[in-house]
Amino acid sequence: MTLSPSHSKPLDIVIIGAGIGGLTAGIALQRHGHRVRLFDRVAELTPAGAAISVWPNGVNVLEKLGLGDQIKSVSGSMDTMSYSTHKGVQLTRFGLEPLYKSVEQRACPIARTALQKVLLNACGADNVTLGVSCESVEAQESGVLVALSDGQRIQADLVVAADGTHSRLRNYVASCEVARDYCGYVNWNGRVDASNDLASGTEWTQFVGDHKRVSLMPMGNGEFYFFFDVPLPAGTPNVRESYREELYGHFEGWAPPVLALIERMDTAIVSRVEIHDIVPITSFVKGSVVLLGDAAHPMAPDLGQGGCQAMEDAWVLAKCLELRGSDVAAALNLYNDARVDRTAQIMLRARSRSEVTHGGSPAQTQAWYQELAQETGQRVIAGIVKTTLGGGEMLLG
């Protein structure tokens, strides 16, 4: 199928949410000549989590938006990947150059604050209003009426709901209550000074055992991004002052780098998150309201694709509006066709990977540990390539 751009008039677009997805959408839509206004309910933009691994498909979008050099200049260099047992016995270690050559792009693990700064500068801070939430949207004969918490009523041609995993507009678009499902584990994440006794400065280092996982990843600026995954019941106490003691308990007897990481981490800046996703929904569009990013497809982080898929959404939405001109409905239908199945597949793969990693089926988890001892990197890299190249022709133009 060959798609040719149609003549289009600039649209007045309201974006609800100024996270990775909302800011990327703001940039992409402005690049296509549209007027954008972003609103976020938070009083200050503080990223959720310390860092993000932007895999090659996400980097490709940032390159298309002219931000590739900026992102690469402040990201970490990840050349190898390794898995070790909880006692520190290496199971596998392999280079990532075959991946980067295959998809002609590197991965960019980066501090969320650094990524957000680049995106906010490119989008324009003047286009972002903080401390204001969307109270409701109402379909109009032409466009949407947006009611904001500060009393504003804005008529827009299009509303982009990029308000994250707790999206208030997801239920509106889905026309039903969409339940968030607990994935069965808790994630602690943060940043720590890079040190060779923790991990190599250019390697994604992981320790696995007892259905738990510890990860260290170079994120630039002489720091590692780290996380701990522990299977726990939903609703377990979240007491910041107890994080270190709690993690010592969960990882008693683990390898020296894991224990050193627990000792050195700054609990004041550690995030503790109960991981949730949803059953994939069948449409991201209702009238002139469209879901994007975690509002549309919150997923377990086990494939590292949450932020990357939000970036893909943003690029594809702008591309669809370019291709369908002033016919917003046709553009949103095209977006839906391009994104619903793609993201559903990744959500389901991420949930499946989560269950294997975290003991959803203990026998499968033990088999995975055994497979890692035989892993050459070929299978892992093939999976990442599949994800990277699966965006379809909407990402090629």
PDB file of C-alpha atoms in Angstrom, residues 91-360:
ATOM      1  CA  LEU A  91      25.395 -17.477  32.680  1.00  0.00           C
ATOM      2  CA  THR A  92      25.951 -15.571  29.436  1.00  0.00           C
ATOM      3  CA  ARG A  93      27.582 -12.441  28.107  1.00  0.00           C
ATOM      4  CA  PHE A  94      27.343 -11.213  24.522  1.00  0.00           C
ATOM      5  CA  GLY A  95      27.909  -8.140  22.419  1.00  0.00           C
ATOM      6  CA  LEU A  96      25.084  -5.965  21.083  1.00  0.00           C
ATOM      7  CA  GLU A  97      26.866  -4.879  17.924  1.00  0.00           C
ATOM      8  CA  PRO A  98      25.017  -7.523  15.841  1.00  0.00           C
ATOM      9  CA  LEU A  99      21.758  -5.931  16.986  1.00  0.00           C
ATOM     10  CA  TYR A 100      22.898  -2.419  16.167  1.00  0.00           C
ATOM     11  CA  LYS A 101      24.176  -3.477  12.746  1.00  0.00           C
ATOM     12  CA  SER A 102      21.000  -5.382  11.949  1.00  0.00           C
ATOM     13  CA  VAL A 103      18.680  -2.437  12.663  1.00  0.00           C
ATOM     14  CA  GLU A 104      21.232   0.288  11.806  1.00  0.00           C
ATOM     15  CA  GLN A 105      20.698   2.036  15.122  1.00  0.00           C
ATOM     16  CA  ARG A 106      22.000   1.903  18.705  1.00  0.00           C
ATOM     17  CA  ALA A 107      20.073   1.779  21.940  1.00  0.00           C
ATOM     18  CA  CYS A 108      20.265   4.853  24.158  1.00  0.00           C
ATOM     19  CA  PRO A 109      19.795   4.232  27.890  1.00  0.00           C
ATOM     20  CA  ILE A 110      19.233   7.710  29.286  1.00  0.00           C
ATOM     21  CA  ALA A 111      18.220   9.519  32.442  1.00  0.00           C
ATOM     22  CA  ARG A 112      14.537  10.399  32.250  1.00  0.00           C
ATOM     23  CA  THR A 113      15.360  13.943  33.356  1.00  0.00           C
ATOM     24  CA  ALA A 114      17.806  14.312  30.454  1.00  0.00           C
ATOM     25  CA  LEU A 115      15.318  12.918  27.949  1.00  0.00           C
ATOM     26  CA  GLN A 116      12.558  15.117  29.312  1.00  0.00           C
ATOM     27  CA  LYS A 117      14.756  18.224  29.048  1.00  0.00           C
ATOM     28  CA  VAL A 118      15.486  17.538  25.377  1.00  0.00           C
ATOM     29  CA  LEU A 119      11.818  16.873  24.607  1.00  0.00           C
ATOM     30  CA  LEU A 120      10.538  19.876  26.563  1.00  0.00           C
ATOM     31  CA  ASN A 121      12.988  22.246  24.863  1.00  0.00           C
ATOM     32  CA  ALA A 122      12.013  20.898  21.443  1.00  0.00           C
ATOM     33  CA  CYS A 123       8.294  21.085  22.197  1.00  0.00           C
ATOM     34  CA  GLY A 124       8.550  24.535  23.761  1.00  0.00           C
ATOM     35  CA  ALA A 125       7.926  25.065  27.460  1.00  0.00           C
ATOM     36  CA  ASP A 126       5.577  27.927  26.550  1.00  0.00           C
ATOM     37  CA  ASN A 127       3.220  25.347  25.064  1.00  0.00           C
ATOM     38  CA  VAL A 128       2.972  23.421  28.342  1.00  0.00           C
ATOM     39  CA  THR A 129       0.689  24.380  31.229  1.00  0.00           C
ATOM     40  CA  LEU A 130       1.210  22.551  34.526  1.00  0.00           C
ATOM     41  CA  GLY A 131      -1.110  22.128  37.485  1.00  0.00           C
ATOM     42  CA  VAL A 132      -4.163  21.836  35.234  1.00  0.00           C
ATOM     43  CA  SER A 133      -6.089  18.615  34.614  1.00  0.00           C
ATOM     44  CA  CYS A 134      -8.723  17.667  32.086  1.00  0.00           C
ATOM     45  CA  GLU A 135     -12.100  17.389  33.792  1.00  0.00           C
ATOM     46  CA  SER A 136     -14.072  16.241  30.776  1.00  0.00           C
ATOM     47  CA  VAL A 137     -14.312  16.202  26.997  1.00  0.00           C
ATOM     48  CA  GLU A 138     -17.479  16.716  25.011  1.00  0.00           C
ATOM     49  CA  ALA A 139     -17.932  15.886  21.362  1.00  0.00           C
ATOM     50  CA  GLN A 140     -19.011  18.846  19.246  1.00  0.00           C
ATOM     51  CA  GLU A 141     -20.300  19.041  15.696  1.00  0.00           C
ATOM     52  CA  SER A 142     -16.783  19.989  14.750  1.00  0.00           C
ATOM     53  CA  GLY A 143     -14.080  18.871  17.153  1.00  0.00           C
ATOM     54  CA  VAL A 144     -14.098  18.608  20.940  1.00  0.00           C
ATOM     55  CA  LEU A 145     -14.883  20.893  23.886  1.00  0.00           C
ATOM     56  CA  VAL A 146     -12.285  20.388  26.640  1.00  0.00           C
ATOM     57  CA  ALA A 147     -13.124  21.355  30.215  1.00  0.00           C
ATOM     58  CA  LEU A 148     -10.045  22.047  32.338  1.00  0.00           C
ATOM     59  CA  SER A 149      -9.701  22.205  36.110  1.00  0.00           C
ATOM     60  CA  ASP A 150      -8.795  25.918  36.056  1.00  0.00           C
ATOM     61  CA  GLY A 151     -12.164  26.770  34.520  1.00  0.00           C
ATOM     62  CA  GLN A 152     -11.022  27.035  30.918  1.00  0.00           C
ATOM     63  CA  ARG A 153     -13.228  25.664  28.168  1.00  0.00           C
ATOM     64  CA  ILE A 154     -11.247  25.064  25.007  1.00  0.00           C
ATOM     65  CA  GLN A 155     -12.583  24.168  21.586  1.00  0.00           C
ATOM     66  CA  ALA A 156     -10.097  21.901  19.813  1.00  0.00           C
ATOM     67  CA  ASP A 157     -10.022  20.056  16.519  1.00  0.00           C
ATOM     68  CA  LEU A 158      -8.385  17.076  18.232  1.00  0.00           C
ATOM     69  CA  VAL A 159      -7.629  15.933  21.779  1.00  0.00           C
ATOM     70  CA  VAL A 160      -4.654  13.646  22.358  1.00  0.00           C
ATOM     71  CA  ALA A 161      -4.968  11.769  25.644  1.00  0.00           C
ATOM     72  CA  ALA A 162      -1.384  11.116  26.737  1.00  0.00           C
ATOM     73  CA  ASP A 163      -2.150  11.130  30.451  1.00  0.00           C
ATOM     74  CA  GLY A 164      -0.324   7.966  31.375  1.00  0.00           C
ATOM     75  CA  THR A 165      -1.119   4.632  32.923  1.00  0.00           C
ATOM     76  CA  HIS A 166      -3.755   6.180  35.221  1.00  0.00           C
ATOM     77  CA  SER A 167      -5.423   7.914  32.263  1.00  0.00           C
ATOM     78  CA  ARG A 168      -8.728   9.585  33.039  1.00  0.00           C
ATOM     79  CA  LEU A 169      -9.716   9.561  29.374  1.00  0.00           C
ATOM     80  CA  ARG A 170      -9.106   5.867  28.670  1.00  0.00           C
ATOM     81  CA  ASN A 171     -12.539   4.880  29.992  1.00  0.00           C
ATOM     82  CA  TYR A 172     -14.148   7.629  27.890  1.00  0.00           C
ATOM     83  CA  VAL A 173     -12.535   6.349  24.712  1.00  0.00           C
ATOM     84  CA  ALA A 174     -13.182   2.692  25.542  1.00  0.00           C
ATOM     85  CA  SER A 175     -16.779   3.483  26.604  1.00  0.00           C
ATOM     86  CA  CYS A 176     -16.315   1.213  29.625  1.00  0.00           C
ATOM     87  CA  GLU A 177     -14.311   0.823  32.814  1.00  0.00           C
ATOM     88  CA  VAL A 178     -10.864  -0.500  31.899  1.00  0.00           C
ATOM     89  CA  ALA A 179      -9.343  -2.358  34.833  1.00  0.00           C
ATOM     90  CA  ARG A 180      -5.618  -2.237  35.532  1.00  0.00           C
ATOM     91  CA  ASP A 181      -4.207  -5.712  36.156  1.00  0.00           C
ATOM     92  CA  TYR A 182      -1.416  -6.392  38.628  1.00  0.00           C
ATOM     93  CA  CYS A 183       1.513  -8.217  37.027  1.00  0.00           C
ATOM     94  CA  GLY A 184       2.558  -9.814  40.306  1.00  0.00           C
ATOM     95  CA  TYR A 185       5.780  -8.003  41.131  1.00  0.00           C
ATOM     96  CA  VAL A 186       7.185  -4.822  42.628  1.00  0.00           C
ATOM     97  CA  ASN A 187       9.963  -2.803  41.010  1.00  0.00           C
ATOM     98  CA  TRP A 188      12.376  -0.551  42.891  1.00  0.00           C
ATOM     99  CA  ASN A 189      14.420   1.673  40.557  1.00  0.00           C
ATOM    100  CA  GLY A 190      16.898   4.515  40.854  1.00  0.00           C
ATOM    101  CA  ARG A 191      20.354   5.701  39.914  1.00  0.00           C
ATOM    102  CA  VAL A 192      23.753   5.193  41.493  1.00  0.00           C
ATOM    103  CA  ASP A 193      27.309   6.268  40.701  1.00  0.00           C
ATOM    104  CA  ALA A 194      28.890   3.917  38.173  1.00  0.00           C
ATOM    105  CA  SER A 195      31.613   1.729  39.644  1.00  0.00           C
ATOM    106  CA  ASN A 196      33.454  -1.270  38.227  1.00  0.00           C
ATOM    107  CA  ASP A 197      32.784  -3.326  41.333  1.00  0.00           C
ATOM    108  CA  LEU A 198      29.079  -3.058  40.554  1.00  0.00           C
ATOM    109  CA  ALA A 199      29.189  -3.615  36.798  1.00  0.00           C
ATOM    110  CA  SER A 200      31.029  -2.724  33.619  1.00  0.00           C
ATOM    111  CA  GLY A 201      30.431   0.854  32.538  1.00  0.00           C
ATOM    112  CA  THR A 202      29.308  -0.237  29.070  1.00  0.00           C
ATOM    113  CA  GLU A 203      27.288  -3.352  29.927  1.00  0.00           C
ATOM    114  CA  TRP A 204      23.698  -4.110  30.810  1.00  0.00           C
ATOM    115  CA  THR A 205      24.317  -6.417  33.770  1.00  0.00           C
ATOM    116  CA  GLN A 206      21.549  -8.598  35.233  1.00  0.00           C
ATOM    117  CA  PHE A 207      21.375 -11.040  38.130  1.00  0.00           C
ATOM    118  CA  VAL A 208      18.515 -13.544  38.260  1.00  0.00           C
ATOM    119  CA  GLY A 209      17.333 -16.172  40.704  1.00  0.00           C
ATOM    120  CA  ASP A 210      14.422 -17.189  42.922  1.00  0.00           C
ATOM    121  CA  HIS A 211      12.072 -15.431  40.450  1.00  0.00           C
ATOM    122  CA  LYS A 212      13.769 -12.096  41.231  1.00  0.00           C
ATOM    123  CA  ARG A 213      15.899  -9.858  39.071  1.00  0.00           C
ATOM    124  CA  VAL A 214      18.491  -7.130  39.600  1.00  0.00           C
ATOM    125  CA  SER A 215      19.640  -4.926  36.747  1.00  0.00           C
ATOM    126  CA  LEU A 216      22.367  -2.330  36.238  1.00  0.00           C
ATOM    127  CA  MET A 217      22.487  -0.304  33.030  1.00  0.00           C
ATOM    128  CA  PRO A 218      24.781   2.589  31.998  1.00  0.00           C
ATOM    129  CA  MET A 219      22.623   5.716  31.663  1.00  0.00           C
ATOM    130  CA  GLY A 220      25.238   8.391  30.960  1.00  0.00           C
ATOM    131  CA  ASN A 221      26.689  11.067  33.251  1.00  0.00           C
ATOM    132  CA  GLY A 222      28.795   8.476  35.073  1.00  0.00           C
ATOM    133  CA  GLU A 223      25.764   6.730  36.557  1.00  0.00           C
ATOM    134  CA  PHE A 224      24.009   3.398  36.420  1.00  0.00           C
ATOM    135  CA  TYR A 225      20.262   2.982  36.226  1.00  0.00           C
ATOM    136  CA  PHE A 226      19.296   0.108  38.488  1.00  0.00           C
ATOM    137  CA  PHE A 227      16.201  -1.830  39.367  1.00  0.00           C
ATOM    138  CA  PHE A 228      15.159  -4.675  41.638  1.00  0.00           C
ATOM    139  CA  ASP A 229      12.166  -6.881  40.772  1.00  0.00           C
ATOM    140  CA  VAL A 230      10.497  -8.936  43.509  1.00  0.00           C
ATOM    141  CA  PRO A 231       7.285 -10.993  43.203  1.00  0.00           C
ATOM    142  CA  LEU A 232       4.966  -9.767  45.972  1.00  0.00           C
ATOM    143  CA  PRO A 233       1.230  -9.605  46.636  1.00  0.00           C
ATOM    144  CA  ALA A 234      -0.487  -6.386  45.595  1.00  0.00           C
ATOM    145  CA  GLY A 235      -0.813  -3.755  48.284  1.00  0.00           C
ATOM    146  CA  THR A 236       2.274  -4.614  50.325  1.00  0.00           C
ATOM    147  CA  PRO A 237       3.473  -1.690  52.508  1.00  0.00           C
ATOM    148  CA  ASN A 238       5.413   1.025  50.707  1.00  0.00           C
ATOM    149  CA  VAL A 239       7.633   2.627  53.364  1.00  0.00           C
ATOM    150  CA  ARG A 240      10.557   4.583  51.950  1.00  0.00           C
ATOM    151  CA  GLU A 241      12.490   4.475  55.211  1.00  0.00           C
ATOM    152  CA  SER A 242      12.418   0.672  55.019  1.00  0.00           C
ATOM    153  CA  TYR A 243      13.514   0.230  51.391  1.00  0.00           C
ATOM    154  CA  ARG A 244      17.110  -0.733  52.216  1.00  0.00           C
ATOM    155  CA  GLU A 245      16.143  -3.146  54.982  1.00  0.00           C
ATOM    156  CA  GLU A 246      13.396  -4.621  52.803  1.00  0.00           C
ATOM    157  CA  LEU A 247      15.740  -5.198  49.857  1.00  0.00           C
ATOM    158  CA  TYR A 248      18.415  -6.710  52.101  1.00  0.00           C
ATOM    159  CA  GLY A 249      15.757  -9.172  53.195  1.00  0.00           C
ATOM    160  CA  HIS A 250      14.677 -10.029  49.662  1.00  0.00           C
ATOM    161  CA  PHE A 251      18.251 -10.402  48.388  1.00  0.00           C
ATOM    162  CA  GLU A 252      20.003 -11.983  51.354  1.00  0.00           C
ATOM    163  CA  GLY A 253      22.952 -14.075  50.176  1.00  0.00           C
ATOM    164  CA  TRP A 254      23.031 -12.621  46.660  1.00  0.00           C
ATOM    165  CA  ALA A 255      26.235 -11.666  44.833  1.00  0.00           C
ATOM    166  CA  PRO A 256      28.462  -8.935  46.299  1.00  0.00           C
ATOM    167  CA  PRO A 257      27.539  -6.351  43.581  1.00  0.00           C
ATOM    168  CA  VAL A 258      23.846  -6.720  44.479  1.00  0.00           C
ATOM    169  CA  LEU A 259      24.488  -6.190  48.179  1.00  0.00           C
ATOM    170  CA  ALA A 260      26.835  -3.277  47.456  1.00  0.00           C
ATOM    171  CA  LEU A 261      24.129  -1.698  45.286  1.00  0.00           C
ATOM    172  CA  ILE A 262      21.598  -1.916  48.113  1.00  0.00           C
ATOM    173  CA  GLU A 263      24.116  -0.326  50.473  1.00  0.00           C
ATOM    174  CA  ARG A 264      25.006   2.564  48.125  1.00  0.00           C
ATOM    175  CA  MET A 265      21.586   3.465  46.737  1.00  0.00           C
ATOM    176  CA  ASP A 266      20.004   6.720  47.888  1.00  0.00           C
ATOM    177  CA  THR A 267      16.580   5.667  49.142  1.00  0.00           C
ATOM    178  CA  ALA A 268      15.376   9.293  48.916  1.00  0.00           C
ATOM    179  CA  ILE A 269      15.359   9.069  45.114  1.00  0.00           C
ATOM    180  CA  VAL A 270      14.322   5.437  44.655  1.00  0.00           C
ATOM    181  CA  SER A 271      10.917   4.781  43.074  1.00  0.00           C
ATOM    182  CA  ARG A 272       8.881   1.768  44.201  1.00  0.00           C
ATOM    183  CA  VAL A 273       6.214   0.695  41.721  1.00  0.00           C
ATOM    184  CA  GLU A 274       3.680  -2.126  41.680  1.00  0.00           C
ATOM    185  CA  ILE A 275       3.699  -3.157  38.023  1.00  0.00           C
ATOM    186  CA  HIS A 276       0.350  -3.159  36.224  1.00  0.00           C
ATOM    187  CA  ASP A 277      -0.894  -3.473  32.677  1.00  0.00           C
ATOM    188  CA  ILE A 278      -4.322  -3.873  31.063  1.00  0.00           C
ATOM    189  CA  VAL A 279      -5.994  -6.257  28.678  1.00  0.00           C
ATOM    190  CA  PRO A 280      -5.439  -4.644  25.242  1.00  0.00           C
ATOM    191  CA  ILE A 281      -8.335  -2.453  24.176  1.00  0.00           C
ATOM    192  CA  THR A 282      -9.692  -2.624  20.648  1.00  0.00           C
ATOM    193  CA  SER A 283      -9.722   1.066  19.741  1.00  0.00           C
ATOM    194  CA  PHE A 284      -7.671   4.118  20.671  1.00  0.00           C
ATOM    195  CA  VAL A 285     -10.157   6.544  19.128  1.00  0.00           C
ATOM    196  CA  LYS A 286     -13.548   7.988  20.006  1.00  0.00           C
ATOM    197  CA  GLY A 287     -14.692  10.860  17.843  1.00  0.00           C
ATOM    198  CA  SER A 288     -11.879  13.419  17.856  1.00  0.00           C
ATOM    199  CA  VAL A 289     -10.246  12.059  21.030  1.00  0.00           C
ATOM    200  CA  VAL A 290      -7.284   9.711  20.598  1.00  0.00           C
ATOM    201  CA  LEU A 291      -5.241   7.751  23.141  1.00  0.00           C
ATOM    202  CA  LEU A 292      -1.453   7.680  23.001  1.00  0.00           C
ATOM    203  CA  GLY A 293       1.303   5.998  25.017  1.00  0.00           C
ATOM    204  CA  ASP A 294       0.508   4.483  28.402  1.00  0.00           C
ATOM    205  CA  ALA A 295      -2.991   5.913  28.227  1.00  0.00           C
ATOM    206  CA  ALA A 296      -3.602   3.564  25.311  1.00  0.00           C
ATOM    207  CA  HIS A 297      -1.408   0.575  26.146  1.00  0.00           C
ATOM    208  CA  PRO A 298       0.196   0.481  29.610  1.00  0.00           C
ATOM    209  CA  MET A 299       2.504  -2.511  29.591  1.00  0.00           C
ATOM    210  CA  ALA A 300       4.856  -4.404  31.835  1.00  0.00           C
ATOM    211  CA  PRO A 301       8.389  -2.987  31.415  1.00  0.00           C
ATOM    212  CA  ASP A 302       9.901  -6.384  30.684  1.00  0.00           C
ATOM    213  CA  LEU A 303      10.579  -5.602  27.012  1.00  0.00           C
ATOM    214  CA  GLY A 304      11.595  -1.996  27.711  1.00  0.00           C
ATOM    215  CA  GLN A 305       9.080  -0.774  25.140  1.00  0.00           C
ATOM    216  CA  GLY A 306       6.681   1.502  27.044  1.00  0.00           C
ATOM    217  CA  GLY A 307       8.373   4.775  26.163  1.00  0.00           C
ATOM    218  CA  CYS A 308       9.409   3.586  22.710  1.00  0.00           C
ATOM    219  CA  GLN A 309       5.832   2.693  21.797  1.00  0.00           C
ATOM    220  CA  ALA A 310       4.662   6.115  22.967  1.00  0.00           C
ATOM    221  CA  MET A 311       7.232   7.685  20.642  1.00  0.00           C
ATOM    222  CA  GLU A 312       6.054   5.494  17.779  1.00  0.00           C
ATOM    223  CA  ASP A 313       2.450   6.522  18.518  1.00  0.00           C
ATOM    224  CA  ALA A 314       3.394  10.188  18.347  1.00  0.00           C
ATOM    225  CA  TRP A 315       5.211   9.872  15.035  1.00  0.00           C
ATOM    226  CA  VAL A 316       2.486   7.747  13.448  1.00  0.00           C
ATOM    227  CA  LEU A 317      -0.307  10.083  14.604  1.00  0.00           C
ATOM    228  CA  ALA A 318       1.408  13.075  13.024  1.00  0.00           C
ATOM    229  CA  LYS A 319       2.065  11.059   9.869  1.00  0.00           C
ATOM    230  CA  CYS A 320      -1.564   9.955   9.619  1.00  0.00           C
ATOM    231  CA  LEU A 321      -2.773  13.543   9.899  1.00  0.00           C
ATOM    232  CA  GLU A 322      -0.368  14.496   7.124  1.00  0.00           C
ATOM    233  CA  LEU A 323      -1.551  11.665   4.904  1.00  0.00           C
ATOM    234  CA  ARG A 324      -5.276  12.290   5.404  1.00  0.00           C
ATOM    235  CA  GLY A 325      -5.176  16.067   5.330  1.00  0.00           C
ATOM    236  CA  SER A 326      -8.124  17.814   6.930  1.00  0.00           C
ATOM    237  CA  ASP A 327     -10.116  14.571   7.282  1.00  0.00           C
ATOM    238  CA  VAL A 328      -9.391  14.011  10.976  1.00  0.00           C
ATOM    239  CA  ALA A 329     -11.692  11.004  11.212  1.00  0.00           C
ATOM    240  CA  ALA A 330      -9.906   9.238   8.370  1.00  0.00           C
ATOM    241  CA  ALA A 331      -6.530  10.079   9.904  1.00  0.00           C
ATOM    242  CA  LEU A 332      -7.548   8.638  13.270  1.00  0.00           C
ATOM    243  CA  ASN A 333      -8.854   5.486  11.617  1.00  0.00           C
ATOM    244  CA  LEU A 334      -5.495   5.094   9.905  1.00  0.00           C
ATOM    245  CA  TYR A 335      -3.722   5.634  13.230  1.00  0.00           C
ATOM    246  CA  ASN A 336      -5.940   3.026  14.862  1.00  0.00           C
ATOM    247  CA  ASP A 337      -5.164   0.500  12.140  1.00  0.00           C
ATOM    248  CA  ALA A 338      -1.443   1.166  12.467  1.00  0.00           C
ATOM    249  CA  ARG A 339      -1.189   1.065  16.257  1.00  0.00           C
ATOM    250  CA  VAL A 340      -3.796  -1.116  17.975  1.00  0.00           C
ATOM    251  CA  ASP A 341      -2.529  -4.518  16.843  1.00  0.00           C
ATOM    252  CA  ARG A 342       1.134  -3.506  16.988  1.00  0.00           C
ATOM    253  CA  THR A 343       0.945  -2.372  20.604  1.00  0.00           C
ATOM    254  CA  ALA A 344      -1.343  -5.236  21.666  1.00  0.00           C
ATOM    255  CA  GLN A 345       1.222  -7.757  20.479  1.00  0.00           C
ATOM    256  CA  ILE A 346       3.975  -6.031  22.461  1.00  0.00           C
ATOM    257  CA  MET A 347       1.785  -5.748  25.575  1.00  0.00           C
ATOM    258  CA  LEU A 348       1.057  -9.473  25.477  1.00  0.00           C
ATOM    259  CA  ARG A 349       4.692 -10.349  24.851  1.00  0.00           C
ATOM    260  CA  ALA A 350       5.750  -8.117  27.742  1.00  0.00           C
ATOM    261  CA  ARG A 351       3.235  -9.792  30.064  1.00  0.00           C
ATOM    262  CA  SER A 352       4.433 -13.234  28.945  1.00  0.00           C
ATOM    263  CA  ARG A 353       8.053 -12.249  29.518  1.00  0.00           C
ATOM    264  CA  SER A 354       7.106 -10.867  32.942  1.00  0.00           C
ATOM    265  CA  GLU A 355       5.539 -14.175  33.940  1.00  0.00           C
ATOM    266  CA  VAL A 356       8.630 -16.130  32.865  1.00  0.00           C
ATOM    267  CA  THR A 357      11.032 -13.771  34.624  1.00  0.00           C
ATOM    268  CA  HIS A 358       9.052 -13.489  37.853  1.00  0.00           C
ATOM    269  CA  GLY A 359       7.830 -17.021  38.432  1.00  0.00           C
ATOM    270  CA  GLY A 360       4.304 -16.873  37.076  1.00  0.00           C
TER     271      GLY A 360
END
